[in-house]
Amino acid sequence: MTTTVGVIGLGNMGGGMAATLARHDFPVFGFDLSAAARDKAAETGVTPVSSLPELLEHVAIVIVSLPKAEHVELLCLGKEGDQGNAQEGASLMALGKPGLIVIDTTTSTPETSRKVAAALATRGIDFMDAPVSGGPKGAATGSMSMVIGAEDEVLARAMPVLEAMSGSRVHVGSCGAGNVAKIANNMLAACHLISTAEAVSMAAKAGVSPEKLLEGLNVGSGRSGATQVMFPSWVINKAYDSGFTMGLMRKDVGLASDLTDALGLELPLARTVARLWEESSATLADGEDFCAIVQRTDSALFGHGE
Ligand code: NAD
């Protein structure tokens, strides 16, 4: 029997995931607060619904793709003190049927994942954190990667849907572990963007073109996601259209700082990188592309208009 899937949050990532699942012949229902996002999803074979109760009537698995941990907690548990969701008078806790599986792809916090999973379990609802990498293109083509925190049995039940929506999956531990791994990943991506900008700027001033330098780095030991994907796709051509915003990356860098604090760690390099991203809010708005952070290193080389 084909599993009916619901996607909550039809933005840059969730919209692509819903379209991918529809392309794989899963019946897909999609919910977003934004009517424009629902209309766009309808063009990709997704059935849009305008309320959470309507979505939950149909589905056996729910994919969540919301901006932050607080959005996930509100959706799953409702407001503190009641069982309601602020927007809908409903939450997954209040309305989800026993047996429902919730796959949260939001880059969230391990604490939120564990808290929500424990609460939903009391209603017979399973929850896993499965944050993703690969950007809107990876979501839309089903080639994104996932780091998953889940129990083995829940993961096995969700696997056909996970396989349809992603190119690779790494089961890193039980609930919460996915977000630990994703925070570590984005801590590195935040660092690599700045360190690559510094290396490219230095080499350019020493007479080596950015294109030739990247070619050399990508066959050498300095290569990373920044040298292999971000610089060629969104920086060198000054497109700055990755579909991942500065606001969301600053959120992720903040999550890494919070985890570092909670563990009582020093990590001087991560602290410096976090400070640079935080300070960037003075010149780079939340809606800008996250790759624009490189312009702080060398505005003449990486900025627009020269
Ligand atoms: P986005 O802002 O494009 O999409 C979020 C969507 O959620 C919006 O359409 C918004 O209207 C909707 N929404 C917000 N609250 C809602 C609610 N209560 N109910 C229903 N819909 C609601 O964000 P995105 O870029 O798609 O990112 C989603 C998550 O994926 C974030 O946690 C982000 O950090 C992570 N992520 C993004 C990328 C990327 O390249 N964009 C890559 C990896 C991970």
Short mmCIF file of C-alpha atoms and ligand atoms in Angstrom, two decimals:
data_model
loop_
_atom_site.label_atom_id
_atom_site.label_comp_id
_atom_site.label_asym_id
_atom_site.label_seq_id
_atom_site.Cartn_x
_atom_site.Cartn_y
_atom_site.Cartn_z
CA MET A 1 0.00 0.00 0.00
CA THR A 2 1.36 3.42 -0.93
CA THR A 3 2.11 5.66 2.02
CA THR A 4 0.36 9.02 1.98
CA VAL A 5 2.74 11.80 3.00
CA GLY A 6 2.13 15.28 4.39
CA VAL A 7 4.73 18.06 4.11
CA ILE A 8 4.51 20.97 6.55
CA GLY A 9 6.54 23.99 5.42
CA LEU A 10 6.66 24.33 1.62
CA GLY A 11 9.56 26.82 1.41
CA ASN A 12 12.90 26.51 -0.39
CA MET A 13 13.51 23.02 1.03
CA GLY A 14 10.05 21.65 1.90
CA GLY A 15 8.61 22.65 -1.48
CA GLY A 16 11.31 20.65 -3.26
CA MET A 17 10.89 17.64 -0.96
CA ALA A 18 7.11 17.58 -1.55
CA ALA A 19 7.62 17.81 -5.34
CA THR A 20 10.19 14.99 -5.25
CA LEU A 21 7.85 12.69 -3.31
CA ALA A 22 4.97 13.48 -5.68
CA ARG A 23 7.26 12.64 -8.62
CA HIS A 24 7.91 9.26 -6.95
CA ASP A 25 4.14 8.61 -6.99
CA PHE A 26 3.51 9.12 -3.28
CA PRO A 27 0.19 10.88 -2.67
CA VAL A 28 1.44 14.16 -1.10
CA PHE A 29 -0.53 16.76 0.85
CA GLY A 30 1.21 20.06 1.65
CA PHE A 31 0.56 22.74 4.28
CA ASP A 32 2.21 26.14 4.62
CA LEU A 33 1.03 29.35 6.28
CA SER A 34 1.83 31.13 3.01
CA ALA A 35 -0.82 30.84 0.28
CA ALA A 36 1.86 31.59 -2.33
CA ALA A 37 3.91 28.58 -1.16
CA ARG A 38 0.80 26.36 -1.30
CA ASP A 39 -0.02 27.56 -4.84
CA LYS A 40 3.54 26.87 -5.98
CA ALA A 41 3.40 23.34 -4.51
CA ALA A 42 0.13 22.67 -6.32
CA GLU A 43 1.99 23.14 -9.62
CA THR A 44 4.28 20.19 -8.74
CA GLY A 45 1.63 17.54 -8.12
CA VAL A 46 1.16 18.25 -4.40
CA THR A 47 -2.36 18.62 -2.98
CA PRO A 48 -2.34 21.84 -0.94
CA VAL A 49 -4.41 22.10 2.23
CA SER A 50 -4.98 25.22 4.27
CA SER A 51 -5.07 23.72 7.76
CA LEU A 52 -3.22 21.21 9.89
CA PRO A 53 -6.36 19.17 10.79
CA GLU A 54 -7.11 18.73 7.09
CA LEU A 55 -3.57 17.50 6.42
CA LEU A 56 -3.65 15.02 9.31
CA GLU A 57 -6.88 13.45 8.09
CA HIS A 58 -5.01 11.97 5.14
CA VAL A 59 -1.42 11.13 6.03
CA ALA A 60 0.64 8.32 7.62
CA ILE A 61 3.97 10.21 7.56
CA VAL A 62 4.56 13.92 8.11
CA ILE A 63 7.70 15.69 6.83
CA VAL A 64 8.43 18.94 8.66
CA SER A 65 10.58 21.71 7.10
CA LEU A 66 10.25 24.86 9.20
CA PRO A 67 12.78 27.65 9.85
CA LYS A 68 13.65 27.08 13.53
CA ALA A 69 13.32 24.78 16.54
CA GLU A 70 10.65 27.00 18.11
CA HIS A 71 8.42 26.57 15.03
CA VAL A 72 8.80 22.79 15.32
CA GLU A 73 7.93 22.78 19.01
CA LEU A 74 4.85 24.93 18.45
CA LEU A 75 3.66 22.75 15.58
CA CYS A 76 4.20 19.52 17.52
CA LEU A 77 3.16 20.44 21.03
CA GLY A 78 1.08 23.60 20.64
CA LYS A 79 1.33 26.50 23.04
CA GLU A 80 2.50 25.97 26.60
CA GLY A 81 -0.52 25.18 28.75
CA ASP A 82 -2.89 24.10 26.01
CA GLN A 83 -2.98 21.56 23.21
CA GLY A 84 -3.44 24.16 20.50
CA ASN A 85 -1.25 25.39 17.66
CA ALA A 86 -1.22 29.19 17.56
CA GLN A 87 -2.27 29.32 13.91
CA GLU A 88 -4.66 26.42 13.71
CA GLY A 89 -6.07 25.68 17.15
CA ALA A 90 -4.37 22.31 16.72
CA SER A 91 -1.03 20.55 17.04
CA LEU A 92 0.42 17.17 16.05
CA MET A 93 0.14 16.20 19.73
CA ALA A 94 -3.55 17.01 19.82
CA LEU A 95 -4.55 15.72 16.39
CA GLY A 96 -2.02 13.11 15.27
CA LYS A 97 -3.25 9.53 15.22
CA PRO A 98 -1.28 6.73 16.91
CA GLY A 99 1.15 5.21 14.40
CA LEU A 100 1.89 8.54 12.71
CA ILE A 101 5.61 9.10 11.96
CA VAL A 102 6.99 12.67 12.06
CA ILE A 103 10.24 13.25 10.14
CA ASP A 104 11.65 16.64 11.12
CA THR A 105 14.11 17.94 8.49
CA THR A 106 14.41 21.38 10.11
CA THR A 107 17.88 22.32 11.36
CA SER A 108 16.76 22.41 14.99
CA THR A 109 18.22 21.67 18.42
CA PRO A 110 18.85 18.20 19.89
CA GLU A 111 16.91 19.25 23.03
CA THR A 112 13.82 20.19 21.02
CA SER A 113 13.94 16.90 19.11
CA ARG A 114 14.19 14.86 22.33
CA LYS A 115 11.48 16.87 24.12
CA VAL A 116 9.04 16.65 21.22
CA ALA A 117 9.77 12.94 20.64
CA ALA A 118 9.11 12.11 24.31
CA ALA A 119 5.82 14.03 24.34
CA LEU A 120 4.55 12.60 21.04
CA ALA A 121 5.47 9.07 22.17
CA THR A 122 2.81 9.35 24.89
CA ARG A 123 0.26 9.53 22.05
CA GLY A 124 1.79 6.66 20.07
CA ILE A 125 3.37 9.04 17.54
CA ASP A 126 7.01 8.47 16.46
CA PHE A 127 9.39 11.37 15.78
CA MET A 128 12.85 11.47 14.20
CA ASP A 129 15.25 14.33 13.46
CA ALA A 130 16.58 14.11 9.92
CA PRO A 131 18.17 17.46 9.02
CA VAL A 132 19.40 17.80 5.45
CA SER A 133 22.21 19.14 3.24
CA GLY A 134 22.20 19.87 -0.46
CA GLY A 135 20.11 23.03 -0.71
CA PRO A 136 16.90 23.60 -2.68
CA LYS A 137 18.39 21.85 -5.72
CA GLY A 138 19.11 18.73 -3.63
CA ALA A 139 15.56 18.78 -2.23
CA ALA A 140 13.99 19.27 -5.65
CA THR A 141 16.02 16.47 -7.26
CA GLY A 142 15.91 14.00 -4.35
CA SER A 143 19.72 14.08 -4.08
CA MET A 144 20.07 15.81 -0.71
CA SER A 145 21.75 14.04 2.21
CA MET A 146 20.28 13.39 5.66
CA VAL A 147 21.84 12.80 9.08
CA ILE A 148 19.28 10.92 11.12
CA GLY A 149 18.54 10.55 14.82
CA ALA A 150 15.99 7.76 15.24
CA GLU A 151 15.20 4.37 16.71
CA ASP A 152 15.96 1.48 14.33
CA GLU A 153 12.37 0.29 14.08
CA VAL A 154 10.95 3.75 13.26
CA LEU A 155 13.71 4.34 10.71
CA ALA A 156 12.90 1.04 8.99
CA ARG A 157 9.22 1.97 8.67
CA ALA A 158 10.05 5.40 7.22
CA MET A 159 12.82 4.18 4.90
CA PRO A 160 10.84 4.00 1.60
CA VAL A 161 9.91 7.67 1.98
CA LEU A 162 13.43 8.68 3.10
CA GLU A 163 14.97 6.85 0.14
CA ALA A 164 12.66 8.58 -2.30
CA MET A 165 13.49 12.06 -1.01
CA SER A 166 17.26 11.82 -0.48
CA GLY A 167 20.42 10.56 -2.16
CA SER A 168 22.18 9.49 1.04
CA ARG A 169 21.26 8.88 4.64
CA VAL A 170 23.50 8.39 7.66
CA HIS A 171 21.90 7.06 10.83
CA VAL A 172 24.04 8.82 13.45
CA GLY A 173 22.24 7.76 16.63
CA SER A 174 18.98 8.04 18.53
CA CYS A 175 16.67 11.06 18.53
CA GLY A 176 18.61 14.36 18.76
CA ALA A 177 21.79 12.94 17.21
CA GLY A 178 20.78 14.12 13.74
CA ASN A 179 20.73 17.72 14.87
CA VAL A 180 24.06 17.35 16.70
CA ALA A 181 25.60 16.13 13.42
CA LYS A 182 23.91 18.86 11.35
CA ILE A 183 25.08 21.61 13.73
CA ALA A 184 28.65 20.24 13.45
CA ASN A 185 28.31 20.19 9.65
CA ASN A 186 27.14 23.79 9.43
CA MET A 187 29.78 24.92 11.93
CA LEU A 188 32.33 23.63 9.40
CA ALA A 189 30.51 25.14 6.40
CA ALA A 190 30.42 28.55 8.16
CA CYS A 191 34.15 28.28 8.83
CA HIS A 192 35.06 27.03 5.34
CA LEU A 193 33.27 29.90 3.59
CA ILE A 194 35.33 32.48 5.49
CA SER A 195 38.63 30.59 5.38
CA THR A 196 38.23 29.98 1.63
CA ALA A 197 37.48 33.70 1.08
CA GLU A 198 40.72 34.53 2.90
CA ALA A 199 42.74 32.03 0.83
CA VAL A 200 41.23 33.19 -2.49
CA SER A 201 41.77 36.86 -1.61
CA MET A 202 45.39 36.21 -0.61
CA ALA A 203 46.14 34.26 -3.79
CA ALA A 204 44.46 36.88 -6.01
CA LYS A 205 46.65 39.60 -4.49
CA ALA A 206 49.67 37.35 -5.16
CA GLY A 207 48.68 37.09 -8.83
CA VAL A 208 46.72 33.79 -9.05
CA SER A 209 43.19 34.01 -10.46
CA PRO A 210 40.34 32.72 -8.25
CA GLU A 211 39.25 30.25 -10.94
CA LYS A 212 42.73 28.74 -11.29
CA LEU A 213 43.24 28.68 -7.52
CA LEU A 214 39.96 26.78 -7.00
CA GLU A 215 40.98 24.29 -9.68
CA GLY A 216 44.21 23.71 -7.74
CA LEU A 217 42.51 23.55 -4.32
CA ASN A 218 39.95 21.05 -5.57
CA VAL A 219 42.65 18.53 -6.43
CA GLY A 220 44.51 19.32 -3.19
CA SER A 221 43.99 18.82 0.52
CA GLY A 222 42.43 22.27 1.06
CA ARG A 223 39.21 21.32 -0.70
CA SER A 224 35.80 21.47 1.01
CA GLY A 225 32.14 22.14 0.25
CA ALA A 226 33.12 25.81 -0.01
CA THR A 227 35.79 25.21 -2.69
CA GLN A 228 33.88 22.48 -4.54
CA VAL A 229 30.31 23.83 -4.49
CA MET A 230 29.79 27.25 -2.91
CA PHE A 231 32.54 29.26 -4.61
CA PRO A 232 32.04 27.80 -8.12
CA SER A 233 28.20 27.91 -7.94
CA TRP A 234 27.42 31.12 -6.10
CA VAL A 235 30.51 33.26 -5.31
CA ILE A 236 32.90 33.48 -8.27
CA ASN A 237 30.01 34.22 -10.68
CA LYS A 238 28.56 36.64 -8.07
CA ALA A 239 25.16 34.94 -8.42
CA TYR A 240 24.60 34.68 -4.65
CA ASP A 241 21.41 32.68 -5.27
CA SER A 242 21.94 29.42 -3.34
CA GLY A 243 18.46 29.51 -1.77
CA PHE A 244 19.92 29.42 1.76
CA THR A 245 19.66 32.72 3.59
CA MET A 246 22.07 34.60 5.81
CA GLY A 247 19.42 34.57 8.56
CA LEU A 248 19.17 30.76 8.56
CA MET A 249 22.97 30.31 8.54
CA ARG A 250 23.37 32.81 11.41
CA LYS A 251 20.75 30.73 13.26
CA ASP A 252 22.83 27.58 12.68
CA VAL A 253 26.07 29.26 13.78
CA GLY A 254 24.19 30.35 16.93
CA LEU A 255 23.10 26.74 17.52
CA ALA A 256 26.76 25.67 17.38
CA SER A 257 27.68 28.35 19.93
CA ASP A 258 24.83 27.26 22.21
CA LEU A 259 25.96 23.62 22.02
CA THR A 260 29.58 24.64 22.70
CA ASP A 261 28.40 26.60 25.76
CA ALA A 262 26.17 23.79 27.01
CA LEU A 263 29.13 21.39 26.85
CA GLY A 264 31.49 23.90 28.55
CA LEU A 265 33.99 23.75 25.66
CA GLU A 266 36.61 26.30 24.57
CA LEU A 267 36.87 25.82 20.76
CA PRO A 268 38.62 29.13 19.93
CA LEU A 269 38.32 28.82 16.14
CA ALA A 270 34.56 28.14 16.29
CA ARG A 271 34.16 31.13 18.65
CA THR A 272 35.93 33.44 16.21
CA VAL A 273 33.86 32.20 13.26
CA ALA A 274 30.65 32.64 15.29
CA ARG A 275 31.64 36.22 16.14
CA LEU A 276 32.30 37.05 12.46
CA TRP A 277 28.88 35.71 11.42
CA GLU A 278 27.15 37.54 14.26
CA GLU A 279 28.89 40.83 13.40
CA SER A 280 27.94 40.43 9.74
CA SER A 281 24.35 41.40 10.59
CA ALA A 282 25.53 45.03 10.60
CA THR A 283 26.07 44.95 6.83
CA LEU A 284 24.27 41.83 5.54
CA ALA A 285 20.50 41.50 6.02
CA ASP A 286 18.86 38.20 7.02
CA GLY A 287 17.32 37.81 3.56
CA GLU A 288 20.67 37.93 1.71
CA ASP A 289 22.35 34.78 0.45
CA PHE A 290 24.58 33.13 3.06
CA CYS A 291 27.55 33.07 0.64
CA ALA A 292 27.64 36.88 0.78
CA ILE A 293 29.62 36.53 4.04
CA VAL A 294 32.75 36.40 1.81
CA GLN A 295 32.22 40.05 0.85
CA ARG A 296 33.37 41.07 4.33
CA THR A 297 36.77 39.54 3.61
CA ASP A 298 37.29 41.26 0.24
CA SER A 299 34.46 43.48 -1.03
CA ALA A 300 36.37 44.45 -4.19
CA LEU A 301 36.91 40.84 -5.24
CA PHE A 302 33.61 39.30 -4.12
CA GLY A 303 31.17 42.25 -4.09
CA HIS A 304 28.82 43.48 -6.78
CA GLY A 305 29.40 46.44 -9.03
CA GLU A 306 33.11 46.74 -9.51
P1 NAD B 1 12.05 28.83 4.06
O1 NAD B 1 11.95 30.05 4.89
O2 NAD B 1 12.27 28.94 2.59
O3 NAD B 1 10.76 27.90 4.28
C1 NAD B 1 10.08 27.76 5.51
C2 NAD B 1 8.59 27.68 5.21
O4 NAD B 1 7.89 27.37 6.44
C3 NAD B 1 7.99 29.00 4.70
O5 NAD B 1 7.33 28.76 3.46
C4 NAD B 1 7.01 29.42 5.80
O6 NAD B 1 5.86 30.09 5.30
C5 NAD B 1 6.65 28.09 6.41
N1 NAD B 1 6.16 28.14 7.79
C6 NAD B 1 6.67 28.81 8.86
N2 NAD B 1 5.97 28.52 9.98
C7 NAD B 1 5.00 27.62 9.61
C8 NAD B 1 3.98 26.90 10.32
N3 NAD B 1 3.81 27.06 11.63
N4 NAD B 1 3.19 26.07 9.61
C9 NAD B 1 3.35 25.89 8.28
N5 NAD B 1 4.30 26.54 7.55
C10 NAD B 1 5.11 27.38 8.22
O7 NAD B 1 13.22 27.96 4.73
P2 NAD B 1 14.11 26.82 4.04
O8 NAD B 1 15.30 27.43 3.38
O9 NAD B 1 13.20 25.94 3.26
O10 NAD B 1 14.65 26.07 5.33
C11 NAD B 1 13.87 25.17 6.09
C12 NAD B 1 14.78 24.47 7.10
O11 NAD B 1 15.78 23.71 6.39
C13 NAD B 1 15.56 25.43 8.02
O12 NAD B 1 15.67 24.87 9.30
C14 NAD B 1 16.93 25.54 7.35
O13 NAD B 1 17.94 25.87 8.28
C15 NAD B 1 17.09 24.13 6.80
N6 NAD B 1 17.96 24.00 5.62
C16 NAD B 1 17.87 24.88 4.58
C17 NAD B 1 18.71 24.73 3.48
C18 NAD B 1 18.66 25.67 2.30
O14 NAD B 1 19.58 25.61 1.46
N7 NAD B 1 17.65 26.53 2.16
C19 NAD B 1 19.62 23.66 3.44
C20 NAD B 1 19.67 22.76 4.50
C21 NAD B 1 18.83 22.94 5.59
#
